[in-house]
Structures are given as structure tokens and as C-alpha cells.
Coordinates of C-alpha atoms and ligand atoms in Angstrom, one line a residue:
X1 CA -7.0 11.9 18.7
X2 CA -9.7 14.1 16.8
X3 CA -12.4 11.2 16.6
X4 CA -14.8 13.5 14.6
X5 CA -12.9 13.6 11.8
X6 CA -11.9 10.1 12.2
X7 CA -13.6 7.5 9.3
X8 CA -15.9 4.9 10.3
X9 CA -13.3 1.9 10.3
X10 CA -11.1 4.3 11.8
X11 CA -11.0 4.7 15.6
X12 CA -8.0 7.1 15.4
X13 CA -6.4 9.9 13.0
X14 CA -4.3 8.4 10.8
X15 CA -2.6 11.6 9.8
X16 CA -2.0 12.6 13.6
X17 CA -0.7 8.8 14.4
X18 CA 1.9 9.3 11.2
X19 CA 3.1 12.2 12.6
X20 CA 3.4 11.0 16.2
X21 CA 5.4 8.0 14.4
X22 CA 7.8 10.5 12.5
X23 CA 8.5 12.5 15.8
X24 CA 9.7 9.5 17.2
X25 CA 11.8 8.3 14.7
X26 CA 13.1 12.0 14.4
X27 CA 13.9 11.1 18.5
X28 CA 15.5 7.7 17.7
X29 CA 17.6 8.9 15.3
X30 CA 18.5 12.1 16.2
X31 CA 17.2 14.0 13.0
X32 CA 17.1 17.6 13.3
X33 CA 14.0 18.8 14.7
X34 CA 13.6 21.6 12.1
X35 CA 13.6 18.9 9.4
X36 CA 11.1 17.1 11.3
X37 CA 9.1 19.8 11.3
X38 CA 9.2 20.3 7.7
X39 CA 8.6 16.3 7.1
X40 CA 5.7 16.7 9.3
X41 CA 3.7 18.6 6.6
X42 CA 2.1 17.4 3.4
X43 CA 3.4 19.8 0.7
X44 CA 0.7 20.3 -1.2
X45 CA -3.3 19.0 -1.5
X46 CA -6.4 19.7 -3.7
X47 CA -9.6 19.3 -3.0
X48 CA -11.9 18.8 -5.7
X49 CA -15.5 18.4 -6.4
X50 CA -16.6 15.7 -8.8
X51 CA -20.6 16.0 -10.6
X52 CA -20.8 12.7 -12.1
X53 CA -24.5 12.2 -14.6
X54 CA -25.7 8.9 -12.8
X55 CA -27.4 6.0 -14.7
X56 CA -30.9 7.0 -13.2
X57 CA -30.7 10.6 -14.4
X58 CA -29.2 12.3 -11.8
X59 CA -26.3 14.2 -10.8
X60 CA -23.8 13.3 -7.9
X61 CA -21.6 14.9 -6.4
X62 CA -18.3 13.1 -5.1
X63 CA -15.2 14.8 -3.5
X64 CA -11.6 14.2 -4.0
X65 CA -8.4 14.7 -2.6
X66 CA -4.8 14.7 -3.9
X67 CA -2.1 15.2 -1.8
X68 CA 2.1 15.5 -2.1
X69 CA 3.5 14.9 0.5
X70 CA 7.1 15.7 0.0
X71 CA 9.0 15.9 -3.9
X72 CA 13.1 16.0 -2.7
X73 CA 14.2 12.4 -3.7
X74 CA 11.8 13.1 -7.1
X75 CA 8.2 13.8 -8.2
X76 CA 5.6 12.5 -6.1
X77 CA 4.1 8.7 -6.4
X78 CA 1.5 7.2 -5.0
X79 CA -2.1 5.3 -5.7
X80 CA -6.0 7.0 -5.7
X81 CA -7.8 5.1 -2.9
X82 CA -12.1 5.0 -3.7
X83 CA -13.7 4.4 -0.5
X84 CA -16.9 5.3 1.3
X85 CA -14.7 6.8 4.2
X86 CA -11.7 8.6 2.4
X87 CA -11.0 11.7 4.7
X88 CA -8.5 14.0 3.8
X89 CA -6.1 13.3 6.8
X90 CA -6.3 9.8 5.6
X91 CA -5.0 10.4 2.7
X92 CA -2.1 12.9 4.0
X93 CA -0.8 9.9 6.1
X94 CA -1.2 7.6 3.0
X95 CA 1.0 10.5 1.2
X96 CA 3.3 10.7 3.9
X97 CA 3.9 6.9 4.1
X98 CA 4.2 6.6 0.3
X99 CA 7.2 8.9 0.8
X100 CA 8.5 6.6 3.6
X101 CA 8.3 3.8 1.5
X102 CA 10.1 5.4 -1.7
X103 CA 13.1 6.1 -0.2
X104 CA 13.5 3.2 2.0
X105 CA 13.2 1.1 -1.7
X106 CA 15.7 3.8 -3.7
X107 CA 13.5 4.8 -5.3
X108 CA 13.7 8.3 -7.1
X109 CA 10.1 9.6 -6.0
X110 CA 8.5 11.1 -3.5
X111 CA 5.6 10.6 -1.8
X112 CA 1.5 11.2 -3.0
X113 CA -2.0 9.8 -2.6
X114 CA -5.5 10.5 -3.9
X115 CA -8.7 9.5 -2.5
X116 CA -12.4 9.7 -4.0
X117 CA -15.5 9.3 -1.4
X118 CA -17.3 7.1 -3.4
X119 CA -18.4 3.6 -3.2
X120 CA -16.8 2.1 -6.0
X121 CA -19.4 -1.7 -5.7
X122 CA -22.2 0.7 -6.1
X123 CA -21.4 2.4 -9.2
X124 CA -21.7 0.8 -12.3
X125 CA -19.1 0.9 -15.2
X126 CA -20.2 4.1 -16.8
X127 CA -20.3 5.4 -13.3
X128 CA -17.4 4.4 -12.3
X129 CA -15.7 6.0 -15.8
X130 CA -17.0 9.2 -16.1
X131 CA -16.1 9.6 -12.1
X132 CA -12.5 8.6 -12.9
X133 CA -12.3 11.2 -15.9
X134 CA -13.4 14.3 -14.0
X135 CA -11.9 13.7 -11.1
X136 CA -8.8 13.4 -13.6
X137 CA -9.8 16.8 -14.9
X138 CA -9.8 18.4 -12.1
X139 CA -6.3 17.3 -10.6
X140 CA -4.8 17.7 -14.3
X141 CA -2.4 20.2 -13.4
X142 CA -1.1 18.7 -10.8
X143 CA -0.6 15.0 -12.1
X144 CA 2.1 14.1 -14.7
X145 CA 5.1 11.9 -15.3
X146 CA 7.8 14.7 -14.0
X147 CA 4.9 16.1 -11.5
X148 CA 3.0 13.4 -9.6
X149 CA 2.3 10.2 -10.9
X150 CA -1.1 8.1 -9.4
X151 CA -1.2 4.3 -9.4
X152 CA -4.3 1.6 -8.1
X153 CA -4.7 1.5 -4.4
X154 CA -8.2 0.2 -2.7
X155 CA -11.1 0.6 -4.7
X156 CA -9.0 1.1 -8.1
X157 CA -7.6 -1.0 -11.0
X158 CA -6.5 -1.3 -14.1
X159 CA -9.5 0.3 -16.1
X160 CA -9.8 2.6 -13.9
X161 CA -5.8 3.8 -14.5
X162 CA -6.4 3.2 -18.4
X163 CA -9.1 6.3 -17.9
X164 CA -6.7 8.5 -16.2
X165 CA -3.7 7.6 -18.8
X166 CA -6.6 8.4 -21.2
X167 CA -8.3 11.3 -20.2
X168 CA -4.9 12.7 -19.4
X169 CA -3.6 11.9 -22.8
X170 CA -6.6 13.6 -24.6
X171 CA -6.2 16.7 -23.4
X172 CA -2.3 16.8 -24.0
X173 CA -3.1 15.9 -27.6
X174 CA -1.0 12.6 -27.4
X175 CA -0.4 9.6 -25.1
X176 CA 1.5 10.3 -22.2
X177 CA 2.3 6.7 -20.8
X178 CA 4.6 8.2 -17.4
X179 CA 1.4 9.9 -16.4
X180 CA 0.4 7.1 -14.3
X181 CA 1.4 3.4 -13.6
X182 CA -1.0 -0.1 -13.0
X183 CA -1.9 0.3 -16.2
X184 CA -3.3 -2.5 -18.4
X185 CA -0.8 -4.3 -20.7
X186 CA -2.3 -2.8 -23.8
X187 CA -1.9 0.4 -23.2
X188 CA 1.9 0.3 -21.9
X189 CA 1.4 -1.5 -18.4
X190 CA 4.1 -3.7 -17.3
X191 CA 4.3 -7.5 -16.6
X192 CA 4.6 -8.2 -13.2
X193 CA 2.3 -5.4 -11.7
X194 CA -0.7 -6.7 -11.1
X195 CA 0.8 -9.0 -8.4
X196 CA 3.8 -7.0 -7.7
X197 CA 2.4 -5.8 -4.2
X198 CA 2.2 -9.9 -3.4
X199 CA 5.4 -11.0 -4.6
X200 CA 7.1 -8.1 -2.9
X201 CA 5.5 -9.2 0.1
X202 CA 6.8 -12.9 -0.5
X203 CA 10.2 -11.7 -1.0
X204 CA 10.1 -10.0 2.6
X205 CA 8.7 -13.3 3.9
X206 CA 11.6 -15.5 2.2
X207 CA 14.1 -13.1 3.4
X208 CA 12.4 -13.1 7.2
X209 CA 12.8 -17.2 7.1
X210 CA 16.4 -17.0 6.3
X211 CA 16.8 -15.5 9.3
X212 CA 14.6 -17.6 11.1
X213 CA 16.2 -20.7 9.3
X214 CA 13.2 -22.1 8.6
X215 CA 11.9 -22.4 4.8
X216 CA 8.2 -20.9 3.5
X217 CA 6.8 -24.1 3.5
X218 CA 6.9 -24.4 7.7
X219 CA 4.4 -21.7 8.3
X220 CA 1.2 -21.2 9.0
X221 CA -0.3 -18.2 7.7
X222 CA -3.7 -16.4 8.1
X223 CA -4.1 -13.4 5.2
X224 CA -6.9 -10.7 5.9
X225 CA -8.4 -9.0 2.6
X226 CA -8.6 -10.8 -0.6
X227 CA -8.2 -7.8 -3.0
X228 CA -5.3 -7.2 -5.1
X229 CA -2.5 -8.2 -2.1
X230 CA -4.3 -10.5 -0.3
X231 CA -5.5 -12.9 -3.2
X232 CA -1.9 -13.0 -4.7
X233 CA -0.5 -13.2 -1.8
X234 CA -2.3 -16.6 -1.0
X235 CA -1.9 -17.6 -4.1
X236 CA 2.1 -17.0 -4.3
X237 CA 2.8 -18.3 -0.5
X238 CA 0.0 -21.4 -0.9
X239 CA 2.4 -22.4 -4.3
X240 CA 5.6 -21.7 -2.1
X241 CA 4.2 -24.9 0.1
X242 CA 3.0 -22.5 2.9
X243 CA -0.3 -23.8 5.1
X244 CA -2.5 -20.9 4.2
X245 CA -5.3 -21.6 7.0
X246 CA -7.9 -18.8 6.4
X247 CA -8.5 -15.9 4.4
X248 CA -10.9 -13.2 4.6
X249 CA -13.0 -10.4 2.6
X250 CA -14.7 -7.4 3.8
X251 CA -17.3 -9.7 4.2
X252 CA -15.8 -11.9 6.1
X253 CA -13.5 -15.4 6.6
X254 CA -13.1 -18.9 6.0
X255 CA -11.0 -21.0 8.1
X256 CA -9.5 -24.6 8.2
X257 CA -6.8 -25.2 10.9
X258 CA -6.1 -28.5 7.7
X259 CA -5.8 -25.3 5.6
X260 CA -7.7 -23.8 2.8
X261 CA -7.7 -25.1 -0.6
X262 CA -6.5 -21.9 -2.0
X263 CA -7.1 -22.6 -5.8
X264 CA -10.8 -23.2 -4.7
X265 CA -11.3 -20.1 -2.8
X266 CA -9.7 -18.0 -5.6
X267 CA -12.2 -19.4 -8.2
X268 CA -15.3 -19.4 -5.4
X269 CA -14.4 -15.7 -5.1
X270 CA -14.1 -15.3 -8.9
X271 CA -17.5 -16.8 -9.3
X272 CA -19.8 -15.9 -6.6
X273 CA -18.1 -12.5 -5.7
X274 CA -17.4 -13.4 -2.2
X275 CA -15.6 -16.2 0.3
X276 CA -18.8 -16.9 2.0
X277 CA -20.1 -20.2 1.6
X278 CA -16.1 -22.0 0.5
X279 CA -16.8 -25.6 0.9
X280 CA -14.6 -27.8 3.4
X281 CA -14.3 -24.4 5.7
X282 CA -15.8 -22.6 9.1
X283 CA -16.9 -19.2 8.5
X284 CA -14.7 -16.3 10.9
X285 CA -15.6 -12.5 11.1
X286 CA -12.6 -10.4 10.4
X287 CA -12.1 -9.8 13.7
X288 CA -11.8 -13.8 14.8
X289 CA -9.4 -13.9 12.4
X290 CA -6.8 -11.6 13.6
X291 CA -6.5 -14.1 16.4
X292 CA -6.4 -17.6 15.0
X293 CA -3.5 -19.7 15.9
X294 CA -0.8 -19.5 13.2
X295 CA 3.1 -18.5 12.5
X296 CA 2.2 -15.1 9.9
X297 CA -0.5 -13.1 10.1
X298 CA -0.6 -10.6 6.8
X299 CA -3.4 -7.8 7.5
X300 CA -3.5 -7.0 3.1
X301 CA -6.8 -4.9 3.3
X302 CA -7.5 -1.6 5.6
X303 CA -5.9 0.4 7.8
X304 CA -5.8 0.1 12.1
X305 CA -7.4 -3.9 12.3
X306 CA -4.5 -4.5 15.1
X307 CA -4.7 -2.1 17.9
X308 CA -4.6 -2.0 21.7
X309 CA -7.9 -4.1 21.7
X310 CA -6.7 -6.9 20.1
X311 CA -2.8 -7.1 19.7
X312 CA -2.6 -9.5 22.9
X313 CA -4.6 -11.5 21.1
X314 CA -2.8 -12.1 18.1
X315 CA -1.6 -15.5 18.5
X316 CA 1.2 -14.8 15.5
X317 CA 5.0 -14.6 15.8
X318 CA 4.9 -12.4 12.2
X319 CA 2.5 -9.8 11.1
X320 CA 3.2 -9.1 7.3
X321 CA 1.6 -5.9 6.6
X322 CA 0.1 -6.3 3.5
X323 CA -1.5 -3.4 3.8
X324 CA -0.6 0.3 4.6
X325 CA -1.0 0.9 8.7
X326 CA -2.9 -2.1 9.9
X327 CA -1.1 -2.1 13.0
X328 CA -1.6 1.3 15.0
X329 CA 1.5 2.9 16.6
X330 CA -0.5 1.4 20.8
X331 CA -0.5 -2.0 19.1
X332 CA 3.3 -2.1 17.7
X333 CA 4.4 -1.4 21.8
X334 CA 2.5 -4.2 22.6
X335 CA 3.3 -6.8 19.6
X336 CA 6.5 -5.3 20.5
X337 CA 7.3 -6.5 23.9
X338 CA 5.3 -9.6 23.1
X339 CA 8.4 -10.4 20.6
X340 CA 6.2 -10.5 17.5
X341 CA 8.2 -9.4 14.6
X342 CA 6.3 -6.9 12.5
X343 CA 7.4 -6.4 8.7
X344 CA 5.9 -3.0 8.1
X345 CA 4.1 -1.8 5.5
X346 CA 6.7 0.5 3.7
X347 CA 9.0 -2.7 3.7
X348 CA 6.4 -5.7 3.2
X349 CA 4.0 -4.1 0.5
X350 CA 6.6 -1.9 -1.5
X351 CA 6.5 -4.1 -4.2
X352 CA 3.3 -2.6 -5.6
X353 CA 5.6 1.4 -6.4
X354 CA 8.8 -1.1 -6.9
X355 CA 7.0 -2.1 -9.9
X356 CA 5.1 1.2 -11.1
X357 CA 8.8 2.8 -11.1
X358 CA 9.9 -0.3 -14.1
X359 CA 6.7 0.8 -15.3
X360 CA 7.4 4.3 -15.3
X361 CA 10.7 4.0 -16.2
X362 CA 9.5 1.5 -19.4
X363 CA 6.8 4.2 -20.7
X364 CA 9.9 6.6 -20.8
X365 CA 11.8 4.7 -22.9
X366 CA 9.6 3.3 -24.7
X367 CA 11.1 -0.3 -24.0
X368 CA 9.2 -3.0 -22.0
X369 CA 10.7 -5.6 -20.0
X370 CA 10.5 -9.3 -19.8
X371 CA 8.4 -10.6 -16.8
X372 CA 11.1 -12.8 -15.4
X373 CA 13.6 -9.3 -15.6
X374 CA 10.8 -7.5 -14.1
X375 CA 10.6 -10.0 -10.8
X376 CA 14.3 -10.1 -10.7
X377 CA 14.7 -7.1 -10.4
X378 CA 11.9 -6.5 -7.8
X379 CA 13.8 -9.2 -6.1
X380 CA 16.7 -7.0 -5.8
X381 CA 15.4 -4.3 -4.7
X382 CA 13.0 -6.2 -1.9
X383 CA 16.2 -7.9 -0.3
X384 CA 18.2 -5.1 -0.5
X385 CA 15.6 -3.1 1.4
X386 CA 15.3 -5.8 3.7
X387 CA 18.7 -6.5 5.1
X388 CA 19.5 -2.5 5.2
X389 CA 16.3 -2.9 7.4
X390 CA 17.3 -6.1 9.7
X391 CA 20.7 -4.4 10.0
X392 CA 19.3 -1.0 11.4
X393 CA 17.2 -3.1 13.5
X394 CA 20.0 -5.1 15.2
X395 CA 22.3 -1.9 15.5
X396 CA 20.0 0.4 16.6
X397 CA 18.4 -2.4 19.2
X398 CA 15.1 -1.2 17.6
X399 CA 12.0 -2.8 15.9
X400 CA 11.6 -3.8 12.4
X401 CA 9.0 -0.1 11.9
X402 CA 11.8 1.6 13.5
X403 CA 14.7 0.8 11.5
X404 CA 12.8 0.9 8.0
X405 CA 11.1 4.3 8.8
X406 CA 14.5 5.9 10.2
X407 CA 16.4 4.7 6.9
X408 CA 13.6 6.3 5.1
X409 CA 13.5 9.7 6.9
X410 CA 16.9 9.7 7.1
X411 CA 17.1 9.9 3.1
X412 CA 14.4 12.2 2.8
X413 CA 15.9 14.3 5.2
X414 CA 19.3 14.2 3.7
X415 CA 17.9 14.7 0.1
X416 CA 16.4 18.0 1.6
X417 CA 19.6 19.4 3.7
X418 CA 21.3 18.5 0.4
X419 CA 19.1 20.5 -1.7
X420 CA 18.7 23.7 0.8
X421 CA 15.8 25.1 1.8
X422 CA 14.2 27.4 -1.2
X423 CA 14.8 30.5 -1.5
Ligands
LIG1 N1 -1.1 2.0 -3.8 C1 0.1 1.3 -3.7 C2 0.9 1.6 -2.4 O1 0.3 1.9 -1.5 C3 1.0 1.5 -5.0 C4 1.4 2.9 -5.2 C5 2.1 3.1 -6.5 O2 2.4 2.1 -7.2 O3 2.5 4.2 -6.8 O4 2.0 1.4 -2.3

């Protein structure tokens, strides 16, 4: 563990713990220990500094990374994260897990991620736009629909991707819709994105209480973050009849063991920017809520919130990771041998690439989907991933991280052998 370079709501490297998680699938499976090796690496990464003419007058200076991990299942997907503490080695494991989580969902792309250390709550509009199209001009070369294509992650949305497709599209003299996904409707987005990450995660959770025979509507659930995933997430599983009992934003939580009037806490949020002060709920810190009593507990915001502090704690039977590594590789053993069931991240919140690949593949062709078509499909693809997972699991006598990361690797790893190593 190299605390120095670890970010501040990081405790460990999240770059060394992906790479201590590869070597042990690598182990479990019996992959090659060369290809391992290779796997281990992020292929490529840029550094770039951003000067950004603030509203006051002055100029400063950001810095941003993009990094590809690995290309041989296709060219390399994955979202641009803005956060006060982006580190490089954050954003290689984000890379590598993005490649994890493309081949375990078929789809044809590798795996990428970009990162700006900026504050994104601080910056106004203008800010927050001409930051978006330099640090677009400086990673121009190295983005593009055959190349490496960005998508929203933390701290980015919509507007912020109808920059990139913009900025990009200027300087190639016409609009290049593959160049990134998460884009608005108007300018060649797809239906079914903005929730996509949720619904995917739904899907996992449906498919889970088959096997439980139970239905959605018996559990309790608990959701931390209520950002993209996490707010459609309690919206989707709250309409699904689930007890949704607290949510939470970096702020903090609400919580009603009656459970939370969901509607209400979306449109408190909307209107006052935060969950604090919900009516007919107790307040929680982030950290309290990781242990209340309930049947799913769905981390949807940061990275490492469950770790050998606090996973004996956790009073779930399911951790739905909403988002990518909440639970460190110390905190799986123990949710392990406690029997809790962890759907991990590159299973429970593929839904997000799922649907940038429709989108990608609609801005191709020119030829947009149907919303219904688009969730069917994502559907599909979500189960699909999810019994080839639960069937690993069982014949491998392994965990649910196990079996969906040694499917993944597997691919990768084939796809590579398959290719050859160049030259
Ligand atoms: N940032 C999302 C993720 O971590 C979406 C990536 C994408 O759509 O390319 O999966």
C-alpha cells in the first residue's frame, strides 16, 4: 500500500488493489502468468495540463489523465471522472476495471478512463465548459469512435459530453457522434442512458431474487450516493415495490426503518440540492449507513466505503455495487465468509457501457432505437452476464467477484493469445 499517493477518501491504492485482484484470479483460473503480466499494465496514459480563464480573471491550472488500459476485444471505453482527488493510479484501476467489465458484458471494447482534478460544484457553467473543451484538446488524438471513446462517470453529465462531442467535432470539420457516448438526446444520445447504470443494476437484483425465490418487493434496501446510480436506482427498485429505507449524499443520509418516501426525497433533492432536512426521516452519516439493518445494501457513489473496518458491520445479506470498487479486496474475505453475496461492480453497474455501446453503435448507423428496444436489450445482455456469472460461481466453488472477473480475464486473455503478441 503506497498511502502517499493514496487520495483523501482513499485509504489504499486502488491501482495496486486491482492488480492484487487480477493476480488472484490469474491463480484461480490458471491463466498464464505471462498474460497476467501483460493484463497487469495500463497500455497507454496522458497526462495533460489544463489553463482554464476563471470567472474572477484568473487563470487555473487543472490536470488530467486518460488512460487505456487494454484495446484486444476493441477500442477502449470508458467515462471521465472530475473529482478533487483523481490520482492517476485511480484512474488506471478505473481503466483496468472498465476492461473487466466489457468483456464480461460482450461487449466489443476495451477498457479506458479519464480523470480531471477539479471540483466540479465549484466551478461555474463557463468554468466548467471551457475546462471540458481543453482538456478535450489536449487528449484529441487519442479519443475517437475507432480509438477510445469517453462517457459520464462522477462529476460528469450530459453537457459536459455534448462539449467533448463538440469540441471534438469542430476540429474534425464535421460531427463525429461515435466520439463519445451519454450524450444528450439532441445531439444523438440514446434513450435509456441516463438511467441505464440503474436499471442495469435492477436487472442484476431481479435475477439475484430468482435465485433466492423471493420477488423485489421483499427487500429492504439501503442505497448510498444519490448521483446518477443511486437516485435511479431508488427510484426504479422503490416502483418495483422494494422498502427503500435510507438513502444518502456526500453529505449525508436519511433514514426510516417505515421507509423513505422516495418520490419526496427525489424532489427535496431537486429543490434544495441536498437530502438533508427530508421530512418524516432521521438524519445518518454515510458511515451509519453502511450498517443499518436491511436485506441490499447498494454502495452507488465512491470507491473503498466497505473495508476491513466496517464489513462485520454490515448487517446486509446483498451488497449491490452500484458503484466501481466500494468493497476493497480485505473486506470481500470477510463479507465473504460472512455469506454475504456481493454483485460486483463489473456485473451490477454495467448497464451504464451496456448502453453507451447502443449508443455508439446508433451514432454509427445513423439509426436510433426505441426506448423499450433499448431496455430490452440491456435486459438481455444484464441476464445473460448474470447467469454465465452464477454458473462460474457454483462450478468454480467461488464468489460472485470471482467468477465475473475470471470470465472477464479469461476473454481478454483469449482475445490477446488469439491475436499474438505484436511484432
Ligand atoms: N462511467 C461508467 C462506468 O464506470 C460508464 C462508462 C461508459 O459508458 O463508457 O461504467
Amino acid at each position: 500500500m503506497t498511502t502517499a499517493e493514496a487520495p483523501s477518501h482513499l485509504r489504499e491504492n486502488p491501482f495496486e488493489l486491482a492488480k492484487a485482484q487480477l493476480r488472484r484470479v490469474g491463480e484461480v483460473f490458471a491463466i498464464d502468468p505471462n498474460l497476467i503480466g501483460v493484463l497487469s499494465q495500463c497500455k497507454k496514459g496522458v497526462e495533460v495540463s489544463i489553463p482554464v480563464s476563471m470567472d474572477d480573471g484568473s487563470i487555473n491550472v487543472f490536470l488530467g489523465y486518460r488512460v487505456t488500459h487494454n484495446i484486444a476485444r476493441g477500442p477502449s471505453k470508458g467515462g471521465i471522472r472530475y473529482h478533487p482527488d483523481v490520482t492517476q493510479d485511480e484512474v488506471k484501476a478505473l481503466a483496468m476495471w472498465m476492461t473487466w467489465k466489457c468483456a464480461l458484458m460482450g461487449l466489443p471494447f476495451g477498457g479506458a478512463k479519464g480523470g480531471v482534478i477539479c471540483d466540479p460544484k465549484h466551478l461555474s457553467r463557463g468554468e466548467l465548459e471551457r475546462l471540458t473543451r481543453r482538456y478535450t484538446s489536449e487528449i484529441i488524438n487519442d479519443i475517437g469512435p475507432e480509438r477510445d471513446i469517453p462517457a459520464p462517470d462522477v462529476g460528469t453529465d450530459g453537457r459536459v459530453m455534448a462539449w467533448i462531442f463538440d469540441t471534438y467535432s469542430m476540429n474534425k470539420g464535421h460531427s463525429v457522434l461515435g466520439v463519445v457516448t451519454g450524450k444528450p438526446l439532441s445531439v444523438g444520445g440514446s434513450l435509456g442512458r441516463v438511467e441505464a447504470t440503474a436499471r442495469g443494476a435492477m436487472y442484476t437484483i431481479q435475477a439475484m431474487a430468482q435465485k433466492q425465490d423471493k420477488r423485489v418487493d421483499e427487500y429492504t434496501v439501503v442505497i448510498q450516493g444519490f448521483g446518477n446510480v443511486g437516485a435511479h436506482l431508488a427510484r426504479l427498485i422503490h416502483g418495483q415495490g422494494a422498502k427503500v429505507v435510507a438513502v444518502s449524499d456526500s453529505r449525508g443520509g436519511v433514514y426510516n426503518p417505515k421507509g423513505i418516501d422516495v418520490p419526496a426525497a427525489l424532489a427535496h433533492k431537486q429543490e434544495a440540492g441536498t437530502l438533508e432536512g427530508l421530512a418524516n426521516a432521521e438524519a445518518v452519516t454515510n458511515e451509519e449507513l453502511v450498517e443499518l439493518p436491511c436485506e441490499i445494501l447498494a454502495p452507488c457513489a465512491l470507491e473503498q466505503v466497505i473495508t476491513e473496518r466496517n464489513a462485520d458491520r454490515v448487517k446486509a445479506s446483498v451488497i449491490c455495487e452500484g458503484a466501481n470498487g466500494p468493497v476493497t479486496p480485505t473486506a470481500d474475505h470477510v463479507l465473504e465468509d460472512r455469506g454475504v453475496l456481493v454483485l460486483p461492480d463489473v456485473l451490477a453497474n454495467a448497464g451504464g457501457v451496456v448502453v453507451s455501446y447502443f449508443e455508439w453503435v446508433q451514432g454509427l448507423q445513423e439509426y436510433f432505437w426505441r426506448e423499450e428496444e433499448v431496455n430490452a436489450k440491456l435486459h438481455d445482455i444484464s441476464v445473460r452476464a448474470f447467469e454465465e456469472t452464477w454458473l462460474t460461481r457454483e462450478r468454480q466453488a467461488t464468489s460472485m467477484r470471482m467468477a465475473a472477473y475470471g470470465l472477464a480475464v479469461q476473454r481478454v486473455a483469449e482475445a490477446t493469445t488469439t491475436r499474438g503478441l505484436y511484432p
